[in-house]
PDB file of C-alpha atoms in Angstrom:
ATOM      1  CA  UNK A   1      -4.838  -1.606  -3.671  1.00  0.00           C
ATOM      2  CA  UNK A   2      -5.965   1.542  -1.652  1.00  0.00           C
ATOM      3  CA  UNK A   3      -4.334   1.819   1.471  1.00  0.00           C
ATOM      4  CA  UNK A   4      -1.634  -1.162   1.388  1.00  0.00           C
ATOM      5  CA  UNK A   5       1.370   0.600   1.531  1.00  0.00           C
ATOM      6  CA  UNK A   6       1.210   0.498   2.147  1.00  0.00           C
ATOM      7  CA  UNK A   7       0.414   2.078   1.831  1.00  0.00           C
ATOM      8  CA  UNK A   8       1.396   1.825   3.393  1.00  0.00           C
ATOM      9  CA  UNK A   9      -1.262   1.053   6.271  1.00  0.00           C
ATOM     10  CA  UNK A  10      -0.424  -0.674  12.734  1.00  0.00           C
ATOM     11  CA  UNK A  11      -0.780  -0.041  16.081  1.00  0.00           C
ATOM     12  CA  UNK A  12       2.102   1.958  17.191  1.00  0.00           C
ATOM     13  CA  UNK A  13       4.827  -0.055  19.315  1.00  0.00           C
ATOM     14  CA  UNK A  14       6.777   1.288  22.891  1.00  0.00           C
ATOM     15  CA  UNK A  15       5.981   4.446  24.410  1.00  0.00           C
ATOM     16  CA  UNK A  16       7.359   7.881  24.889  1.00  0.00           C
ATOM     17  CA  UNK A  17      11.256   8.585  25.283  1.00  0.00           C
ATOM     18  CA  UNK A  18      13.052  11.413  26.106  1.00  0.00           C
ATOM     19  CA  UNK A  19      13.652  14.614  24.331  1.00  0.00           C
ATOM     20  CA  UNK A  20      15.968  15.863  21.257  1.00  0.00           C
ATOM     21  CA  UNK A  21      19.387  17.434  22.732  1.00  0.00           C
ATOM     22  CA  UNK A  22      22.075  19.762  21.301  1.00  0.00           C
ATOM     23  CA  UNK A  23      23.832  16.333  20.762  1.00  0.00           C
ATOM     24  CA  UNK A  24      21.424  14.525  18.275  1.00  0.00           C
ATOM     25  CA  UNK A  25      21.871  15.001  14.808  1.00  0.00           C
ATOM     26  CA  UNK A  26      19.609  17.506  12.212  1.00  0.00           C
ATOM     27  CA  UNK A  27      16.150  15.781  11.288  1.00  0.00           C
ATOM     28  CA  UNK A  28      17.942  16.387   7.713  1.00  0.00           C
ATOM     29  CA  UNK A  29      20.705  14.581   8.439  1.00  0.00           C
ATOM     30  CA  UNK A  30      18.774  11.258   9.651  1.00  0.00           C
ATOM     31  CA  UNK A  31      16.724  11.490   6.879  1.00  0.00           C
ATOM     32  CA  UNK A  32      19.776  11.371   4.639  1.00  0.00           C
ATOM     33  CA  UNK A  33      21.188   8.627   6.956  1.00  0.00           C
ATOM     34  CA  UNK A  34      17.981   6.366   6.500  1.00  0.00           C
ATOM     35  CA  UNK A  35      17.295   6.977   3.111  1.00  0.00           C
ATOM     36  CA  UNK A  36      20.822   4.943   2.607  1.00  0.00           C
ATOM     37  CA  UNK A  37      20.481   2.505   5.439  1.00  0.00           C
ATOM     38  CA  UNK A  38      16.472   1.351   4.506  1.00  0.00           C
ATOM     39  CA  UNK A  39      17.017   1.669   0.912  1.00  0.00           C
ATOM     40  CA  UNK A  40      19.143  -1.272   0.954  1.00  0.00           C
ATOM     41  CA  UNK A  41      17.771  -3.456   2.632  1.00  0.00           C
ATOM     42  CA  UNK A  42      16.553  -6.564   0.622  1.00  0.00           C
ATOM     43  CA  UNK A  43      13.879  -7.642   2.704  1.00  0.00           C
ATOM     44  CA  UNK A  44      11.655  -7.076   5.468  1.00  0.00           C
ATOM     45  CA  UNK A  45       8.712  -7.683   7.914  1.00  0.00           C
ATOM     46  CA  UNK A  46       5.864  -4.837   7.887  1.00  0.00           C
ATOM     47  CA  UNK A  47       2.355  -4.427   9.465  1.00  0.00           C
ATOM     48  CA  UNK A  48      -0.103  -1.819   8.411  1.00  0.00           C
ATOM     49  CA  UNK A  49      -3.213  -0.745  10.211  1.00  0.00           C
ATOM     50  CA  UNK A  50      -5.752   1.625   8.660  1.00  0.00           C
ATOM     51  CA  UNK A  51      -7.870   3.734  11.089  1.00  0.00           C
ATOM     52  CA  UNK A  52     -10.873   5.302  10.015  1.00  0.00           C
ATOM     53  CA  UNK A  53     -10.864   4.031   6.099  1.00  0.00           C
ATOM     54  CA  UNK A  54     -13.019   5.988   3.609  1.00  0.00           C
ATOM     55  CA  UNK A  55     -15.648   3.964   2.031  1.00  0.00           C
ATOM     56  CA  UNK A  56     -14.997   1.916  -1.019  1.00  0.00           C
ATOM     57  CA  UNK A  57     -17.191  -0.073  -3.558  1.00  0.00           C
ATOM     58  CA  UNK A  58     -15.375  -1.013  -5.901  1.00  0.00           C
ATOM     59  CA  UNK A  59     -11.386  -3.082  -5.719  1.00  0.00           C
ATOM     60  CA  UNK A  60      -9.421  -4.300  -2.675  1.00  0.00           C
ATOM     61  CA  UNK A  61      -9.257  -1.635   0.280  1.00  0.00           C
ATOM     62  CA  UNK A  62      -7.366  -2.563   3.226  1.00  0.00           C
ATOM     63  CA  UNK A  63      -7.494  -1.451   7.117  1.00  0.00           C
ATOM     64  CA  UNK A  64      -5.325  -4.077   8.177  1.00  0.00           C
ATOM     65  CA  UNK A  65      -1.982  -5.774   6.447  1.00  0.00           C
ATOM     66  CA  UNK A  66       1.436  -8.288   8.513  1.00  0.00           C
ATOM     67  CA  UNK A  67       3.448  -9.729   6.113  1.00  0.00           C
ATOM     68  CA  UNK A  68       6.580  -9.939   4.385  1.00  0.00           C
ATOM     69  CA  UNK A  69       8.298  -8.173   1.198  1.00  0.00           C
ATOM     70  CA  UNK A  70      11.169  -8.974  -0.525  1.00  0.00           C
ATOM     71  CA  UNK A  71      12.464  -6.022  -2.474  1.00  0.00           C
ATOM     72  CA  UNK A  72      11.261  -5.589  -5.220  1.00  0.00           C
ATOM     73  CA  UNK A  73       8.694  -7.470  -6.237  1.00  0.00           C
ATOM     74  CA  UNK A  74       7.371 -10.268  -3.577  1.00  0.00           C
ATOM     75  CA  UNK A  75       5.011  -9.630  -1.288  1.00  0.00           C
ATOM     76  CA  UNK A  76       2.893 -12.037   1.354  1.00  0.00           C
ATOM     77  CA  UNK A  77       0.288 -11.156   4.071  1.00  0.00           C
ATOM     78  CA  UNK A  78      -2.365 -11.699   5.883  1.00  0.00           C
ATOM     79  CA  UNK A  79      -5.048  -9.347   4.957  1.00  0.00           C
ATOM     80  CA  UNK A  80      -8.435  -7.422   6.205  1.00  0.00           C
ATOM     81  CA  UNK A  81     -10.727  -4.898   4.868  1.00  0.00           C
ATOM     82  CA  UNK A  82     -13.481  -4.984   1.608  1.00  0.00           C
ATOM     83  CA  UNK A  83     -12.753  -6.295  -1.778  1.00  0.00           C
ATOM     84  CA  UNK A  84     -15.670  -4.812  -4.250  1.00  0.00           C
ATOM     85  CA  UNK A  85     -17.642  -3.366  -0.739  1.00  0.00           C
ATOM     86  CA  UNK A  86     -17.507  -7.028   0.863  1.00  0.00           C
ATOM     87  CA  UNK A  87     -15.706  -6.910   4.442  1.00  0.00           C
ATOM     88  CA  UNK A  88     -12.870  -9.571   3.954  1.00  0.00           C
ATOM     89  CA  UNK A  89      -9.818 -11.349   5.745  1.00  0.00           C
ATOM     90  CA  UNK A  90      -7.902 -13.233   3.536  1.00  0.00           C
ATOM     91  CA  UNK A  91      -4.656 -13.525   2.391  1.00  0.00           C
ATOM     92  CA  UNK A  92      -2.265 -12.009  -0.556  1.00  0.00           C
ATOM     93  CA  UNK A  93       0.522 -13.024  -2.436  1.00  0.00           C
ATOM     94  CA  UNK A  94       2.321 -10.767  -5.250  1.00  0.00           C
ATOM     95  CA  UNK A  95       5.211 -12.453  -7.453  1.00  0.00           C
ATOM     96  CA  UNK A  96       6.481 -10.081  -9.999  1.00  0.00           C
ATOM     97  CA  UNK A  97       3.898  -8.950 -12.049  1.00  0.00           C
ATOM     98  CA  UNK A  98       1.190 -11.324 -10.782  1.00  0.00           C
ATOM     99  CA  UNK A  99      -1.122 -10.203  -7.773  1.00  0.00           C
ATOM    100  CA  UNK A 100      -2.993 -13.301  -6.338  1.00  0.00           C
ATOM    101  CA  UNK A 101      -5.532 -13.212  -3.214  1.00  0.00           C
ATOM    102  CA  UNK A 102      -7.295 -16.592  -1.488  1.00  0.00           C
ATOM    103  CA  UNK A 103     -10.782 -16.335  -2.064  1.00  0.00           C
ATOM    104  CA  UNK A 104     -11.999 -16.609   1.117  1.00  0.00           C
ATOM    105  CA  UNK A 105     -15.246 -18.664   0.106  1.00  0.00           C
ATOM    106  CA  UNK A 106     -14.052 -21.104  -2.024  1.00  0.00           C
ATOM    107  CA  UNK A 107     -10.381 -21.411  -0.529  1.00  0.00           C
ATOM    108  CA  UNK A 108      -9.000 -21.196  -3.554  1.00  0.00           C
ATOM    109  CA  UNK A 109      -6.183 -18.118  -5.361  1.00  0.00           C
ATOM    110  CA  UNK A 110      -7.310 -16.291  -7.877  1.00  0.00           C
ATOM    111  CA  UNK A 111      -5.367 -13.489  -9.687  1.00  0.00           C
ATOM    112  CA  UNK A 112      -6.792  -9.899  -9.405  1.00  0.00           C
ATOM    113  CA  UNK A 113      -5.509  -6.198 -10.754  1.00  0.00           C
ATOM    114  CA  UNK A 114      -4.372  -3.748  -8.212  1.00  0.00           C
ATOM    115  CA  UNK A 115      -3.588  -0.142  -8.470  1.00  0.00           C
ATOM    116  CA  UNK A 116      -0.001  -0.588  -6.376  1.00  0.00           C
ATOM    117  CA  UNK A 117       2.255  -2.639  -6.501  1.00  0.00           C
ATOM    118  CA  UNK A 118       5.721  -3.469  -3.564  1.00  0.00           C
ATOM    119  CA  UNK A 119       7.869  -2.314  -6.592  1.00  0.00           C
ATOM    120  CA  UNK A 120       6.849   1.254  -5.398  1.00  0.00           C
ATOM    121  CA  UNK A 121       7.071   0.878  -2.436  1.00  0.00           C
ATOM    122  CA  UNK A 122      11.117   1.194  -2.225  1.00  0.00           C
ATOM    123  CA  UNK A 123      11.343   3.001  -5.914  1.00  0.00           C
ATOM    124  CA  UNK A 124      13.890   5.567  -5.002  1.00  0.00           C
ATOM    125  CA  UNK A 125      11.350   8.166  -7.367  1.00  0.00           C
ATOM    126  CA  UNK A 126       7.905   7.178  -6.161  1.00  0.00           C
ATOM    127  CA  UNK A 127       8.554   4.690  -2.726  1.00  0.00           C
ATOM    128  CA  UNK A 128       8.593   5.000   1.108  1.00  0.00           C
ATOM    129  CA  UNK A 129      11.491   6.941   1.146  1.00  0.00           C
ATOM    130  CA  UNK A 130      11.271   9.016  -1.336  1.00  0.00           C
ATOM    131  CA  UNK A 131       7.890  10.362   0.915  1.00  0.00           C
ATOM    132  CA  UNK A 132      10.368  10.267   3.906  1.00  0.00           C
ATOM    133  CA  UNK A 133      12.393  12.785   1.908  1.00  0.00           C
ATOM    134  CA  UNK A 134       9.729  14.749   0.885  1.00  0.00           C
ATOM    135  CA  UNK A 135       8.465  15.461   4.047  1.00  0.00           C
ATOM    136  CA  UNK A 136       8.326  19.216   5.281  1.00  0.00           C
ATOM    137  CA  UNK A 137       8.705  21.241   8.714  1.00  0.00           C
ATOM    138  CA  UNK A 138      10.813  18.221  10.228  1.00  0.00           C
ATOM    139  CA  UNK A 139      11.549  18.190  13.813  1.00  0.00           C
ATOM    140  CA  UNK A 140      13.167  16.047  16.222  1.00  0.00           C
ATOM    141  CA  UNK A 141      10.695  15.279  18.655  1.00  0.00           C
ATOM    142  CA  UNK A 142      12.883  13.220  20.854  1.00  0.00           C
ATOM    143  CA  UNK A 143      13.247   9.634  21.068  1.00  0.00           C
ATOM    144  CA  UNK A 144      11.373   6.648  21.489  1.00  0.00           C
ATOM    145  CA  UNK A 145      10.975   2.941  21.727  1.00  0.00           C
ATOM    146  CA  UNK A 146       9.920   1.414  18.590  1.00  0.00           C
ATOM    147  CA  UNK A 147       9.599  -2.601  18.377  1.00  0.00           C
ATOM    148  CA  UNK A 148      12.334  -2.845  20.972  1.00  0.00           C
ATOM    149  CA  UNK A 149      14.923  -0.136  18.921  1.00  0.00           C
ATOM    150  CA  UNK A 150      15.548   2.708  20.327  1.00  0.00           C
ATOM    151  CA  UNK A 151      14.458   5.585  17.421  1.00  0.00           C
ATOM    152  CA  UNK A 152      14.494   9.283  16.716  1.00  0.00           C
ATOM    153  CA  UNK A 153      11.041  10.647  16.388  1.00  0.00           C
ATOM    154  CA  UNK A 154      10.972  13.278  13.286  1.00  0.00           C
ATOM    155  CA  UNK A 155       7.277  15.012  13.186  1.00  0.00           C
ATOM    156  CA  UNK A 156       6.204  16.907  10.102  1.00  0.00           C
ATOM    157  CA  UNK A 157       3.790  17.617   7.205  1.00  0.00           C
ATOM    158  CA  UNK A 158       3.555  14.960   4.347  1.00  0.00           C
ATOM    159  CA  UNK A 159       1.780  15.838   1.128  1.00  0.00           C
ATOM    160  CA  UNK A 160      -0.645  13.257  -0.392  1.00  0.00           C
ATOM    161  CA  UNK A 161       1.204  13.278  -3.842  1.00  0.00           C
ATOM    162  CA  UNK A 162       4.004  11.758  -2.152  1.00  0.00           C
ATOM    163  CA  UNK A 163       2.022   8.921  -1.070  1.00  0.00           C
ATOM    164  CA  UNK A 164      -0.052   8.194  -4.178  1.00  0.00           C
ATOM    165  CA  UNK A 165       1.835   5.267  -5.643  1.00  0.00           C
ATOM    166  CA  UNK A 166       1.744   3.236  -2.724  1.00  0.00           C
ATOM    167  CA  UNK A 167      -0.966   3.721  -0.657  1.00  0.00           C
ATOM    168  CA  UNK A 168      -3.651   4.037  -4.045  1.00  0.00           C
ATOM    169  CA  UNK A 169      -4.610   7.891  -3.069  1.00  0.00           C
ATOM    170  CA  UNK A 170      -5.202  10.869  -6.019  1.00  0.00           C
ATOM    171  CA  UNK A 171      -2.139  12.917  -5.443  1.00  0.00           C
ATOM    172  CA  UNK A 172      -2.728  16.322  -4.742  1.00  0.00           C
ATOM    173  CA  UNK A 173      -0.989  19.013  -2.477  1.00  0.00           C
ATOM    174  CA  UNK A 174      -3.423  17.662   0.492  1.00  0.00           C
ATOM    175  CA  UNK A 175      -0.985  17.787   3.486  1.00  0.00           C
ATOM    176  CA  UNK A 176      -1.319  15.252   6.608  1.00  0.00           C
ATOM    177  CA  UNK A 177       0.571  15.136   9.757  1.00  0.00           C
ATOM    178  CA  UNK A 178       3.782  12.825   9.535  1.00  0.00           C
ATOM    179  CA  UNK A 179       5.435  11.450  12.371  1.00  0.00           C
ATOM    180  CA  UNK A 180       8.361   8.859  10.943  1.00  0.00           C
ATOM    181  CA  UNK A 181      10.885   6.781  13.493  1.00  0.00           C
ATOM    182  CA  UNK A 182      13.927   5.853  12.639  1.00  0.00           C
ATOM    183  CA  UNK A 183      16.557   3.638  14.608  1.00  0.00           C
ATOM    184  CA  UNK A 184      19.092   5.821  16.504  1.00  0.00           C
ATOM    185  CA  UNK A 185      21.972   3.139  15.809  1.00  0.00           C
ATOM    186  CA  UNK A 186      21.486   1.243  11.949  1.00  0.00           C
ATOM    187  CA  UNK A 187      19.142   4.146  10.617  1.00  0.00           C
ATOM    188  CA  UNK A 188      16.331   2.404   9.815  1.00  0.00           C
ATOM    189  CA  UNK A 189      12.969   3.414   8.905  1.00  0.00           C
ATOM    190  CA  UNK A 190      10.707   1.613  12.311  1.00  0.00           C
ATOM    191  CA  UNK A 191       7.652   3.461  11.973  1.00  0.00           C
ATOM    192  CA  UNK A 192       5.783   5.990   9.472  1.00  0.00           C
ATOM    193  CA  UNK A 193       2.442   7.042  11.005  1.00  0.00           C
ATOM    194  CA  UNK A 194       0.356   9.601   8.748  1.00  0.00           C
ATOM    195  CA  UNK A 195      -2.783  11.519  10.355  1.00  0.00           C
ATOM    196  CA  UNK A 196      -5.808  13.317   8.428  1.00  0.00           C
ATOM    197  CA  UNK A 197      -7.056  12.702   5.061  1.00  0.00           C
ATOM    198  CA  UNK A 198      -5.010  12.719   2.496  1.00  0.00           C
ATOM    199  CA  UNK A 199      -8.049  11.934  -0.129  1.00  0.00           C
ATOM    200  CA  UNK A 200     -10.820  14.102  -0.196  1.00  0.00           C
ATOM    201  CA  UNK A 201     -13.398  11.144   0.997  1.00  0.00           C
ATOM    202  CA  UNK A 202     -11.660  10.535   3.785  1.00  0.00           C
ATOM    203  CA  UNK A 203     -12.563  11.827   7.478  1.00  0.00           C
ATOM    204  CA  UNK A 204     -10.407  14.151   9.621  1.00  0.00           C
ATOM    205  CA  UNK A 205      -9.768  11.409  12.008  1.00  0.00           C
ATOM    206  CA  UNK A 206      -8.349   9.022   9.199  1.00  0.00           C
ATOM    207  CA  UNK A 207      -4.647   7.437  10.213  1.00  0.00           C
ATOM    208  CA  UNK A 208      -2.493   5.222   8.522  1.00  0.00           C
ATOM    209  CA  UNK A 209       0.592   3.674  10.521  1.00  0.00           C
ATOM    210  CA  UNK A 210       3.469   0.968   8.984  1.00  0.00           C
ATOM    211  CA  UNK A 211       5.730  -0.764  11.427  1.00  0.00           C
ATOM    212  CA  UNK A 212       8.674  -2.176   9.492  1.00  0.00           C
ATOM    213  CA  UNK A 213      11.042  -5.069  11.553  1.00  0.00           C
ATOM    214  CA  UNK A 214      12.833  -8.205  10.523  1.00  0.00           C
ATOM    215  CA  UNK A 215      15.166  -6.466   8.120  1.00  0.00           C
ATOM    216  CA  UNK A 216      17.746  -8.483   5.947  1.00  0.00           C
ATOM    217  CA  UNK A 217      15.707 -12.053   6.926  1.00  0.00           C
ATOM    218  CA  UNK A 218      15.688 -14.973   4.671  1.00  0.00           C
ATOM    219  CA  UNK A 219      12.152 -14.914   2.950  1.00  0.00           C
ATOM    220  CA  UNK A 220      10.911 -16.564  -0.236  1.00  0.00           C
ATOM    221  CA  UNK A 221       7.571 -15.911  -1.682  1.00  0.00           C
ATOM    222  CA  UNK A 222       6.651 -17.872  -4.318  1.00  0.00           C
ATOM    223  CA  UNK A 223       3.055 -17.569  -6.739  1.00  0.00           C
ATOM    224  CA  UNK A 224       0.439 -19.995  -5.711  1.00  0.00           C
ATOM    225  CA  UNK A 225      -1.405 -22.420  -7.740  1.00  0.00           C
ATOM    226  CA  UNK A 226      -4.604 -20.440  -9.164  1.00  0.00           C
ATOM    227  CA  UNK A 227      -7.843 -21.950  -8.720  1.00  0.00           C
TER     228      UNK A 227
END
C-alpha cells in the first residue's frame, strides 16, 4: 500500500516554540529515549496526509489515512487516494494477515493484497523507529506544540531505504528532509514529517507527514464480513 505508513502518510498540528538551550538533552539522546517510550506502546491513533503523490496505476495509493492500530497487526481507517488509478475514499481494515477495504460502489468488504503491512510499521528492524534511528545530521531545532504536547523538534536527513517497508517506496540511498517531534515529558514519537522524493517518480515538492495521538487507548479491530 504505497504511501500508508504509513507510510506512513497529515497536516501538521500547533505552531512554532521556542529554541533548543544548553539545558535540553542531545538529539541522540531523545532518540534513544523515544525509541523505548513509542516502542511500547500497544496502541495508538495516527493520521497521514500525502502531499503531492506520484502517479499510480496499478494497487492502493493513499494521500490521505485517520485511524487506529493496535500493535502489531490491526489496523482501521478511513481512507483516500486511487486504488488501480480510480480516485477513492473508502475505508480499511487489516486483521492479522488479512487486508480488507469497503468497496465503495457496492458497499460491500472485499479482501485485497498490499505491499505493507502495520506489522512493519513498529518492527524494531524495518518500522517507524527504526527510520527514527536511522536518521542523519540530527538537530534540535527547538520546541514546539504538537496535538496539545509540548515536543522537541529534531530536523535531519532520512534515507528512502529506511522507509521502504512501510510507506511501499524502492529503497535506495535517496535522502529527504526529516523533521520528527517527540514529546518533551513521556518521549513519544508526535509527528514524523518527510519532504522531497524519496522515489524517483515523485516531484521535488512531494511530503509525507504522520501525526500519532491516543497512545495506550482501548481499541479492538476486528475482520469484517467479506462480500
Amino acid at each position: 500500500m504505497r504511501g500508508l505508513f504509513f507510510l506512513l502518510v497529515v497536516a501538521a498540528l500547533g505552531g512554532c516554540g521556542g529554541s533548543s538551550t544548553s539545558t535540553d538533552p542531545s538529539p541522540e539522546s531523545i532518540v534513544e529515549r523515544t525509541t523505548t517510550e513509542t516502542g511500547a506502546q500497544k496502541s495508538f491513533h495516527f493520521k497521514l496526509e500525502v502531499e503531492n503523490p506520484a502517479p499510480s496505476s496499478s494497487g492502493l495509493s493513499l494521500t490521505f489515512a485517520d485511524g487506529d492500530i493496535v500493535v502489531p497487526d490491526r489496523l482501521q481507517a478511513k481512507v483516500a487516494g486511487t486504488f488501480n488509478g480510480i480516485p477513492i475514499t473508502t475505508q480499511i481494515v487489516f486483521a492479522g494477515p488479512m487486508q480488507y477495504l469497503l468497496n465503495p460502489l457496492s458497499k460491500d468488504w472485499q479482501s485485497f493484497s498490499t505491499d505493507t503491512s502495520p506489522i512493519a510499521f513498529f518492527s524494531p528492524a524495518k518500522g517507524v523507529l527504526a527510520a527514527v534511528k536511522g536518521a542523519t545530521d540530527l538537530e534540535l531545532a527547538g520546541t514546539r506544540t504538537v496535538g496539545g504536547v509540548e515536543s522537541y523538534r529534531l530536523v535531519g536527513k532520512l534515507k528512502a531505504r529506511y522507509v521502504s517497508d512501510f510507506l511501499g517506496n524502492e529503497p535506495s540511498e535517496r535522502e529527504a528532509d526529516a523533521e520528527i517531534d517527540v514529546g518533551k515529558d513521556d518521549g513519544l514519537v508526535r509527528e514524523l514529517t518527510l519532504s522531497g522524493p524519496i522515489a524517483a517518480d515523485e516531484p521535488d515538492n512531494a511530503k509525507r507527514t504522520l501525526t500519532l495521538s491516543r497512545f495506550n487507548e482501548q481499541v479492538t479491530i476486528e475482520a469484517p464480513a467479506a462480500g
